[in-house]
Amino acid sequence: AVVSTQSTGLATIGIGYTLAMMASAIAIKKPHPTYKVAGVDTSSPAVQTTNNVHTDNMFKLPQFYALGTSLVVIASGGLGLIGVAKPLMSEVFGGTLPHIVTAAFASSFILMLSVGNLSGRLAWAAISDKIGRPLTFHIFTFGSIAIYASLPTIIQQVVQNQSVASLGAFCGLSVFAISIFGGVYSLLPAYESDLFGPKYVGANHGKMLLFSSTAALLGPSTFLYLRSASEKAAITDLLSKVDASCFEAKFGSPMTMADSLIEAKTVTVAKLMEIAPAGTMDPTPFLYDTSFYSIAAAITIGAVTHSMIRPVNPKWYEKVEELESKPI
């Protein structure tokens, strides 16, 4: 019944999405030739004809890779956080604040991240128009480093003090991080236009999205891999503290069989905590710490590469004699 309900829901979403896209495609029309925007001088060419980098040369530019690296690391962090949001909330805070962090709260957390994604796309675009794209991207990179690096400390505060305020700080900073994730995508075309010229921005942006695809593969898988590695390390540490006779009584096998029991998911952190010595701290809330620190370290690389971006060497700009030989 559950599978049937989920299939029906996915089918409904798919049909709704298809209808919305078809309606939008039909509704989109070119403006009337006589239409003019108030206050805009239409006597100049619509497309800038100087300082444009042809899309054929994009892979030759260091600026392309520097900006792409920033995109990969920030998007990896955002996609990874979104991908593990619900289990993260339950695993990290469910045992500490069970009356607050319920399944409904975890679902609301995902909704909050979605709102952050949407609002970031709107707000950061407006901010960048005021302060410029380079400065906004500096805020993205250095701000993300601070956020992801601080989350493990906030988690520790929640666990040690049962602090609701720290839980709120974790949620707020997570939403802010996702707003940056959304902001990156809203700013990219304009930033690419600033760097490489507006004439081929569509094709150039398509190539930049190769980095987005890389982030989609790296982000969630990195979070899950590092979480799994942390879990194995935590189990190993607990095994060193558990009495061998208690282990055998609990699992019906000697401790020498622990590796095979771990592979079979018979031995888990939760079950080991049941026979761990009194006073042993449950490592479950801290299983994502390595993921957060690793993302912060990766974004540091992105911050460095972005700081190295300089104007494109004029030799890559399209020459006047090339304008009629290459299609737009």
mmCIF file of C-alpha atoms in Angstrom:
data_model
loop_
_atom_site.group_PDB
_atom_site.id
_atom_site.type_symbol
_atom_site.label_atom_id
_atom_site.label_comp_id
_atom_site.label_asym_id
_atom_site.label_seq_id
_atom_site.Cartn_x
_atom_site.Cartn_y
_atom_site.Cartn_z
ATOM 1 C CA ALA A 1 0.000 0.000 0.000
ATOM 2 C CA VAL A 2 2.854 2.360 0.871
ATOM 3 C CA VAL A 3 4.614 1.631 -2.423
ATOM 4 C CA SER A 4 1.373 2.176 -4.339
ATOM 5 C CA THR A 5 0.794 5.517 -2.598
ATOM 6 C CA GLN A 6 4.344 6.671 -3.353
ATOM 7 C CA SER A 7 4.018 5.640 -7.011
ATOM 8 C CA THR A 8 0.745 7.523 -7.320
ATOM 9 C CA GLY A 9 2.323 10.601 -5.758
ATOM 10 C CA LEU A 10 5.300 10.512 -8.104
ATOM 11 C CA ALA A 11 3.032 10.009 -11.114
ATOM 12 C CA THR A 12 0.904 12.977 -10.043
ATOM 13 C CA ILE A 13 3.969 15.171 -9.652
ATOM 14 C CA GLY A 14 5.280 14.032 -13.038
ATOM 15 C CA ILE A 15 2.000 14.795 -14.794
ATOM 16 C CA GLY A 16 1.713 18.174 -13.081
ATOM 17 C CA TYR A 17 5.286 19.086 -13.998
ATOM 18 C CA THR A 18 4.751 18.057 -17.630
ATOM 19 C CA LEU A 19 1.566 20.116 -17.918
ATOM 20 C CA ALA A 20 3.202 23.160 -16.332
ATOM 21 C CA MET A 21 6.183 22.966 -18.687
ATOM 22 C CA MET A 22 3.965 22.525 -21.751
ATOM 23 C CA ALA A 23 1.752 25.442 -20.734
ATOM 24 C CA SER A 24 4.791 27.641 -20.157
ATOM 25 C CA ALA A 25 6.313 26.693 -23.508
ATOM 26 C CA ILE A 26 3.074 27.544 -25.296
ATOM 27 C CA ALA A 27 2.565 30.806 -23.381
ATOM 28 C CA ILE A 28 6.073 32.206 -23.919
ATOM 29 C CA LYS A 29 6.055 34.638 -26.840
ATOM 30 C CA LYS A 30 8.437 37.209 -28.211
ATOM 31 C CA PRO A 31 7.395 40.774 -27.328
ATOM 32 C CA HIS A 32 5.784 42.848 -30.050
ATOM 33 C CA PRO A 33 8.370 44.583 -32.263
ATOM 34 C CA THR A 34 7.096 47.979 -31.133
ATOM 35 C CA TYR A 35 7.384 47.148 -27.429
ATOM 36 C CA LYS A 36 9.843 49.343 -25.529
ATOM 37 C CA VAL A 37 10.928 49.310 -21.892
ATOM 38 C CA ALA A 38 10.567 52.709 -20.292
ATOM 39 C CA GLY A 39 13.899 54.408 -19.672
ATOM 40 C CA VAL A 40 15.940 52.017 -21.828
ATOM 41 C CA ASP A 41 17.845 53.253 -24.872
ATOM 42 C CA THR A 42 17.051 50.838 -27.693
ATOM 43 C CA SER A 43 19.165 52.603 -30.288
ATOM 44 C CA SER A 44 22.307 50.659 -29.287
ATOM 45 C CA PRO A 45 22.793 47.003 -30.318
ATOM 46 C CA ALA A 46 21.052 44.471 -28.087
ATOM 47 C CA VAL A 47 24.147 42.273 -27.937
ATOM 48 C CA GLN A 48 27.544 43.562 -26.876
ATOM 49 C CA THR A 49 29.862 43.120 -29.855
ATOM 50 C CA THR A 50 33.197 43.600 -28.053
ATOM 51 C CA ASN A 51 34.970 41.760 -25.235
ATOM 52 C CA ASN A 52 33.150 38.513 -25.891
ATOM 53 C CA VAL A 53 34.844 35.134 -25.537
ATOM 54 C CA HIS A 54 33.604 32.613 -28.074
ATOM 55 C CA THR A 55 32.314 29.414 -26.540
ATOM 56 C CA ASP A 56 34.962 27.402 -28.425
ATOM 57 C CA ASN A 57 37.631 28.985 -26.211
ATOM 58 C CA MET A 58 36.006 28.482 -22.833
ATOM 59 C CA PHE A 59 37.978 25.349 -21.955
ATOM 60 C CA LYS A 60 41.216 27.276 -22.526
ATOM 61 C CA LEU A 61 40.533 29.931 -19.879
ATOM 62 C CA PRO A 62 41.760 29.655 -16.270
ATOM 63 C CA GLN A 63 38.820 31.823 -15.196
ATOM 64 C CA PHE A 64 36.452 29.112 -16.400
ATOM 65 C CA TYR A 65 38.048 26.499 -14.148
ATOM 66 C CA ALA A 66 38.450 28.866 -11.209
ATOM 67 C CA LEU A 67 34.776 29.822 -11.252
ATOM 68 C CA GLY A 68 33.790 26.216 -11.914
ATOM 69 C CA THR A 69 35.753 25.016 -8.892
ATOM 70 C CA SER A 70 33.858 27.468 -6.678
ATOM 71 C CA LEU A 71 30.607 26.173 -8.134
ATOM 72 C CA VAL A 72 31.542 22.524 -7.533
ATOM 73 C CA VAL A 73 32.454 22.898 -3.871
ATOM 74 C CA ILE A 74 29.578 25.172 -2.878
ATOM 75 C CA ALA A 75 27.025 23.114 -4.793
ATOM 76 C CA SER A 76 28.458 19.878 -3.364
ATOM 77 C CA GLY A 77 27.924 21.191 0.144
ATOM 78 C CA GLY A 78 24.389 22.340 -0.591
ATOM 79 C CA LEU A 79 23.332 19.185 -2.428
ATOM 80 C CA GLY A 80 24.960 16.994 0.222
ATOM 81 C CA LEU A 81 23.175 18.796 3.037
ATOM 82 C CA ILE A 82 19.827 18.607 1.252
ATOM 83 C CA GLY A 83 20.371 14.926 0.487
ATOM 84 C CA VAL A 84 20.914 13.912 4.126
ATOM 85 C CA ALA A 85 18.725 16.553 5.779
ATOM 86 C CA LYS A 86 16.003 14.299 7.150
ATOM 87 C CA PRO A 87 18.149 11.419 8.480
ATOM 88 C CA LEU A 88 20.703 13.937 9.760
ATOM 89 C CA MET A 89 18.095 15.744 11.806
ATOM 90 C CA SER A 90 16.766 12.498 13.280
ATOM 91 C CA GLU A 91 20.157 10.900 13.981
ATOM 92 C CA VAL A 92 21.910 13.975 15.311
ATOM 93 C CA PHE A 93 19.166 15.570 17.399
ATOM 94 C CA GLY A 94 16.425 12.957 17.730
ATOM 95 C CA GLY A 95 17.971 11.270 20.750
ATOM 96 C CA THR A 96 18.874 14.513 22.508
ATOM 97 C CA LEU A 97 15.631 16.453 21.989
ATOM 98 C CA PRO A 98 13.093 13.710 21.179
ATOM 99 C CA HIS A 99 10.069 15.832 22.096
ATOM 100 C CA ILE A 100 11.085 18.548 19.638
ATOM 101 C CA VAL A 101 12.899 16.741 16.839
ATOM 102 C CA THR A 102 10.117 14.483 15.612
ATOM 103 C CA ALA A 103 9.497 13.159 12.107
ATOM 104 C CA ALA A 104 7.311 16.211 11.487
ATOM 105 C CA PHE A 105 10.105 18.516 12.629
ATOM 106 C CA ALA A 106 12.555 16.802 10.264
ATOM 107 C CA SER A 107 10.096 17.277 7.396
ATOM 108 C CA SER A 108 9.707 20.935 8.350
ATOM 109 C CA PHE A 109 13.487 21.271 8.300
ATOM 110 C CA ILE A 110 13.521 20.089 4.680
ATOM 111 C CA LEU A 111 10.808 22.639 3.880
ATOM 112 C CA MET A 112 12.914 25.352 5.521
ATOM 113 C CA LEU A 113 15.864 24.388 3.320
ATOM 114 C CA SER A 114 13.649 24.628 0.245
ATOM 115 C CA VAL A 115 12.543 28.114 1.290
ATOM 116 C CA GLY A 116 16.195 29.047 1.790
ATOM 117 C CA ASN A 117 17.030 27.794 -1.695
ATOM 118 C CA LEU A 118 14.252 29.835 -3.302
ATOM 119 C CA SER A 119 14.795 32.994 -1.280
ATOM 120 C CA GLY A 120 18.544 32.811 -1.873
ATOM 121 C CA ARG A 121 18.047 32.817 -5.631
ATOM 122 C CA LEU A 122 16.030 36.026 -5.345
ATOM 123 C CA ALA A 123 17.811 37.848 -2.532
ATOM 124 C CA TRP A 124 21.423 37.190 -3.537
ATOM 125 C CA ALA A 125 20.705 38.234 -7.120
ATOM 126 C CA ALA A 126 19.418 41.587 -5.857
ATOM 127 C CA ILE A 127 22.380 41.978 -3.489
ATOM 128 C CA SER A 128 24.878 41.216 -6.243
ATOM 129 C CA ASP A 129 23.382 43.980 -8.377
ATOM 130 C CA LYS A 130 24.315 46.390 -5.590
ATOM 131 C CA ILE A 131 27.744 45.138 -4.508
ATOM 132 C CA GLY A 132 28.902 43.252 -7.604
ATOM 133 C CA ARG A 133 29.277 39.570 -8.460
ATOM 134 C CA PRO A 134 32.903 39.088 -7.282
ATOM 135 C CA LEU A 135 32.214 40.415 -3.778
ATOM 136 C CA THR A 136 29.016 38.385 -3.552
ATOM 137 C CA PHE A 137 30.931 35.218 -4.464
ATOM 138 C CA HIS A 138 33.517 36.049 -1.799
ATOM 139 C CA ILE A 139 30.645 36.159 0.683
ATOM 140 C CA PHE A 140 29.466 32.800 -0.662
ATOM 141 C CA THR A 141 32.811 31.067 -0.267
ATOM 142 C CA PHE A 142 34.073 32.533 3.006
ATOM 143 C CA GLY A 143 30.589 32.504 4.520
ATOM 144 C CA SER A 144 30.120 28.829 3.634
ATOM 145 C CA ILE A 145 33.477 27.943 5.188
ATOM 146 C CA ALA A 146 32.440 29.551 8.465
ATOM 147 C CA ILE A 147 29.006 27.891 8.421
ATOM 148 C CA TYR A 148 30.074 24.317 7.716
ATOM 149 C CA ALA A 149 33.077 24.517 10.056
ATOM 150 C CA SER A 150 30.868 25.764 12.915
ATOM 151 C CA LEU A 151 28.085 23.175 12.617
ATOM 152 C CA PRO A 152 29.927 20.397 14.547
ATOM 153 C CA THR A 153 30.474 22.784 17.465
ATOM 154 C CA ILE A 154 26.792 23.718 17.463
ATOM 155 C CA ILE A 155 25.860 20.033 17.415
ATOM 156 C CA GLN A 156 28.078 19.478 20.448
ATOM 157 C CA GLN A 157 26.327 22.329 22.274
ATOM 158 C CA VAL A 158 22.937 20.780 21.578
ATOM 159 C CA VAL A 159 24.035 17.338 22.780
ATOM 160 C CA GLN A 160 25.837 18.515 25.899
ATOM 161 C CA ASN A 161 23.363 21.171 27.025
ATOM 162 C CA GLN A 162 20.105 20.047 25.377
ATOM 163 C CA SER A 163 20.064 23.583 24.028
ATOM 164 C CA VAL A 164 17.035 24.482 21.945
ATOM 165 C CA ALA A 165 18.713 27.766 21.027
ATOM 166 C CA SER A 166 21.663 25.881 19.535
ATOM 167 C CA LEU A 167 19.241 23.685 17.592
ATOM 168 C CA GLY A 168 17.694 26.873 16.204
ATOM 169 C CA ALA A 169 21.169 28.140 15.295
ATOM 170 C CA PHE A 170 21.900 24.886 13.458
ATOM 171 C CA CYS A 171 18.665 25.164 11.471
ATOM 172 C CA GLY A 172 19.211 28.858 10.728
ATOM 173 C CA LEU A 173 22.780 28.396 9.542
ATOM 174 C CA SER A 174 21.761 25.405 7.426
ATOM 175 C CA VAL A 175 19.066 27.482 5.733
ATOM 176 C CA PHE A 176 21.590 30.267 5.165
ATOM 177 C CA ALA A 177 24.028 27.778 3.608
ATOM 178 C CA ILE A 178 21.299 26.575 1.256
ATOM 179 C CA SER A 179 20.422 30.173 0.364
ATOM 180 C CA ILE A 180 24.041 30.530 -0.769
ATOM 181 C CA PHE A 181 23.663 27.338 -2.791
ATOM 182 C CA GLY A 182 20.621 28.830 -4.527
ATOM 183 C CA GLY A 183 22.328 32.180 -4.927
ATOM 184 C CA VAL A 184 25.258 30.639 -6.778
ATOM 185 C CA TYR A 185 22.971 29.325 -9.493
ATOM 186 C CA SER A 186 21.076 32.596 -9.841
ATOM 187 C CA LEU A 187 24.297 34.607 -10.163
ATOM 188 C CA LEU A 188 26.273 32.338 -12.471
ATOM 189 C CA PRO A 189 24.910 33.542 -15.847
ATOM 190 C CA ALA A 190 25.406 37.200 -14.921
ATOM 191 C CA TYR A 191 28.895 36.504 -13.547
ATOM 192 C CA GLU A 192 29.806 34.611 -16.697
ATOM 193 C CA SER A 193 28.538 37.557 -18.722
ATOM 194 C CA ASP A 194 30.751 39.908 -16.695
ATOM 195 C CA LEU A 195 33.807 37.718 -17.249
ATOM 196 C CA PHE A 196 33.335 36.354 -20.752
ATOM 197 C CA GLY A 197 30.893 38.784 -22.357
ATOM 198 C CA PRO A 198 27.139 38.420 -22.887
ATOM 199 C CA LYS A 199 27.118 37.338 -26.526
ATOM 200 C CA TYR A 200 27.629 33.603 -25.931
ATOM 201 C CA VAL A 201 26.456 33.462 -22.344
ATOM 202 C CA GLY A 202 23.914 30.713 -23.076
ATOM 203 C CA ALA A 203 26.445 28.313 -24.567
ATOM 204 C CA ASN A 204 29.103 29.279 -22.034
ATOM 205 C CA HIS A 205 26.710 28.683 -19.162
ATOM 206 C CA GLY A 206 25.902 25.264 -20.579
ATOM 207 C CA LYS A 207 29.574 24.351 -20.324
ATOM 208 C CA MET A 208 29.757 25.741 -16.795
ATOM 209 C CA LEU A 209 26.945 23.382 -15.816
ATOM 210 C CA LEU A 210 29.368 20.502 -16.316
ATOM 211 C CA PHE A 211 30.676 21.514 -12.907
ATOM 212 C CA SER A 212 27.127 21.402 -11.561
ATOM 213 C CA SER A 213 26.780 17.811 -12.756
ATOM 214 C CA THR A 214 30.021 16.979 -10.982
ATOM 215 C CA ALA A 215 28.659 18.495 -7.778
ATOM 216 C CA ALA A 216 25.453 16.463 -8.097
ATOM 217 C CA LEU A 217 27.571 13.307 -8.116
ATOM 218 C CA LEU A 218 30.081 14.343 -5.457
ATOM 219 C CA GLY A 219 27.925 16.139 -2.896
ATOM 220 C CA PRO A 220 25.466 13.503 -1.625
ATOM 221 C CA SER A 221 27.873 10.602 -2.170
ATOM 222 C CA THR A 222 30.635 12.369 -0.224
ATOM 223 C CA PHE A 223 28.328 13.066 2.711
ATOM 224 C CA LEU A 224 27.193 9.448 2.800
ATOM 225 C CA TYR A 225 30.691 8.012 2.368
ATOM 226 C CA LEU A 226 32.153 10.142 5.155
ATOM 227 C CA ARG A 227 29.211 9.387 7.420
ATOM 228 C CA SER A 228 29.717 5.665 6.803
ATOM 229 C CA ALA A 229 33.440 6.000 7.548
ATOM 230 C CA SER A 230 32.657 7.844 10.781
ATOM 231 C CA GLU A 231 30.178 5.156 11.757
ATOM 232 C CA LYS A 232 32.764 2.403 11.232
ATOM 233 C CA ALA A 233 35.300 4.350 13.292
ATOM 234 C CA ALA A 234 32.733 4.823 16.058
ATOM 235 C CA ILE A 235 31.895 1.105 16.085
ATOM 236 C CA THR A 236 35.587 0.231 16.271
ATOM 237 C CA ASP A 237 36.016 2.597 19.196
ATOM 238 C CA LEU A 238 33.000 1.153 21.015
ATOM 239 C CA LEU A 239 34.246 -2.397 20.459
ATOM 240 C CA SER A 240 37.425 -1.469 22.285
ATOM 241 C CA LYS A 241 35.360 -0.470 25.308
ATOM 242 C CA VAL A 242 32.791 -3.295 25.340
ATOM 243 C CA ASP A 243 33.398 -6.391 27.458
ATOM 244 C CA ALA A 244 33.911 -9.496 25.284
ATOM 245 C CA SER A 245 31.518 -11.621 27.333
ATOM 246 C CA CYS A 246 28.797 -8.958 27.096
ATOM 247 C CA PHE A 247 29.337 -8.813 23.345
ATOM 248 C CA GLU A 248 28.954 -12.566 22.974
ATOM 249 C CA ALA A 249 25.836 -12.593 25.139
ATOM 250 C CA LYS A 250 24.291 -9.777 23.102
ATOM 251 C CA PHE A 251 25.099 -11.012 19.593
ATOM 252 C CA GLY A 252 25.586 -14.752 20.098
ATOM 253 C CA SER A 253 29.063 -14.678 18.522
ATOM 254 C CA PRO A 254 32.559 -13.968 19.826
ATOM 255 C CA MET A 255 34.082 -10.546 19.270
ATOM 256 C CA THR A 256 36.427 -12.061 16.704
ATOM 257 C CA MET A 257 33.372 -12.266 14.400
ATOM 258 C CA ALA A 258 32.671 -8.543 14.765
ATOM 259 C CA ASP A 259 33.720 -7.634 11.206
ATOM 260 C CA SER A 260 31.251 -10.014 9.587
ATOM 261 C CA LEU A 261 28.507 -8.895 11.982
ATOM 262 C CA ILE A 262 29.199 -5.269 11.103
ATOM 263 C CA GLU A 263 28.936 -6.068 7.391
ATOM 264 C CA ALA A 264 25.611 -7.766 8.032
ATOM 265 C CA LYS A 265 24.397 -4.691 9.976
ATOM 266 C CA THR A 266 23.896 -6.911 13.016
ATOM 267 C CA VAL A 267 26.356 -4.869 15.053
ATOM 268 C CA THR A 268 25.429 -1.181 15.090
ATOM 269 C CA VAL A 269 26.283 1.833 17.176
ATOM 270 C CA ALA A 270 22.875 1.744 18.851
ATOM 271 C CA LYS A 271 23.195 -1.921 19.848
ATOM 272 C CA LEU A 272 26.744 -1.480 21.121
ATOM 273 C CA MET A 273 25.619 1.445 23.252
ATOM 274 C CA GLU A 274 23.252 -0.967 25.050
ATOM 275 C CA ILE A 275 26.222 -2.946 26.396
ATOM 276 C CA ALA A 276 28.784 -0.132 26.564
ATOM 277 C CA PRO A 277 30.179 0.834 29.998
ATOM 278 C CA ALA A 278 28.238 3.462 31.918
ATOM 279 C CA GLY A 279 29.231 6.990 30.967
ATOM 280 C CA THR A 280 30.153 6.111 27.377
ATOM 281 C CA MET A 281 29.062 8.951 25.085
ATOM 282 C CA ASP A 282 26.859 8.003 22.157
ATOM 283 C CA PRO A 283 28.799 8.913 18.990
ATOM 284 C CA THR A 284 25.693 8.968 16.776
ATOM 285 C CA PRO A 285 25.144 12.770 16.896
ATOM 286 C CA PHE A 286 28.703 13.340 15.707
ATOM 287 C CA LEU A 287 28.708 11.034 12.680
ATOM 288 C CA TYR A 288 28.378 13.977 10.267
ATOM 289 C CA ASP A 289 31.167 16.077 11.788
ATOM 290 C CA THR A 290 33.762 14.807 9.315
ATOM 291 C CA SER A 291 31.399 15.612 6.434
ATOM 292 C CA PHE A 292 30.990 19.205 7.590
ATOM 293 C CA TYR A 293 34.708 19.742 8.147
ATOM 294 C CA SER A 294 35.530 18.182 4.775
ATOM 295 C CA ILE A 295 33.058 20.423 2.946
ATOM 296 C CA ALA A 296 34.504 23.460 4.740
ATOM 297 C CA ALA A 297 37.991 22.399 3.622
ATOM 298 C CA ALA A 298 36.818 21.882 0.035
ATOM 299 C CA ILE A 299 35.138 25.293 -0.067
ATOM 300 C CA THR A 300 38.396 26.797 1.190
ATOM 301 C CA ILE A 301 39.937 25.573 -2.061
ATOM 302 C CA GLY A 302 37.054 27.207 -3.929
ATOM 303 C CA ALA A 303 37.631 30.463 -2.044
ATOM 304 C CA VAL A 304 41.284 30.450 -3.069
ATOM 305 C CA THR A 305 40.544 29.720 -6.733
ATOM 306 C CA HIS A 306 37.856 32.403 -6.829
ATOM 307 C CA SER A 307 40.250 34.926 -5.301
ATOM 308 C CA MET A 308 42.610 34.221 -8.197
ATOM 309 C CA ILE A 309 40.082 35.208 -10.883
ATOM 310 C CA ARG A 310 41.299 38.144 -12.959
ATOM 311 C CA PRO A 311 39.899 39.775 -16.122
ATOM 312 C CA VAL A 312 40.212 37.632 -19.237
ATOM 313 C CA ASN A 313 43.306 38.217 -21.336
ATOM 314 C CA PRO A 314 42.193 40.372 -24.301
ATOM 315 C CA LYS A 315 43.762 37.886 -26.709
ATOM 316 C CA TRP A 316 40.756 35.613 -26.107
ATOM 317 C CA TYR A 317 38.200 38.243 -27.067
ATOM 318 C CA GLU A 318 36.466 37.723 -30.363
ATOM 319 C CA LYS A 319 38.020 39.860 -33.071
ATOM 320 C CA VAL A 320 35.943 42.124 -35.256
ATOM 321 C CA GLU A 321 36.803 40.105 -38.368
ATOM 322 C CA GLU A 322 35.494 36.963 -36.663
ATOM 323 C CA LEU A 323 32.053 38.357 -35.909
ATOM 324 C CA GLU A 324 30.542 37.369 -39.235
ATOM 325 C CA SER A 325 32.333 34.064 -39.531
ATOM 326 C CA LYS A 326 30.980 32.550 -36.299
ATOM 327 C CA PRO A 327 27.299 32.151 -35.485
ATOM 328 C CA ILE A 328 25.858 33.502 -32.259
#
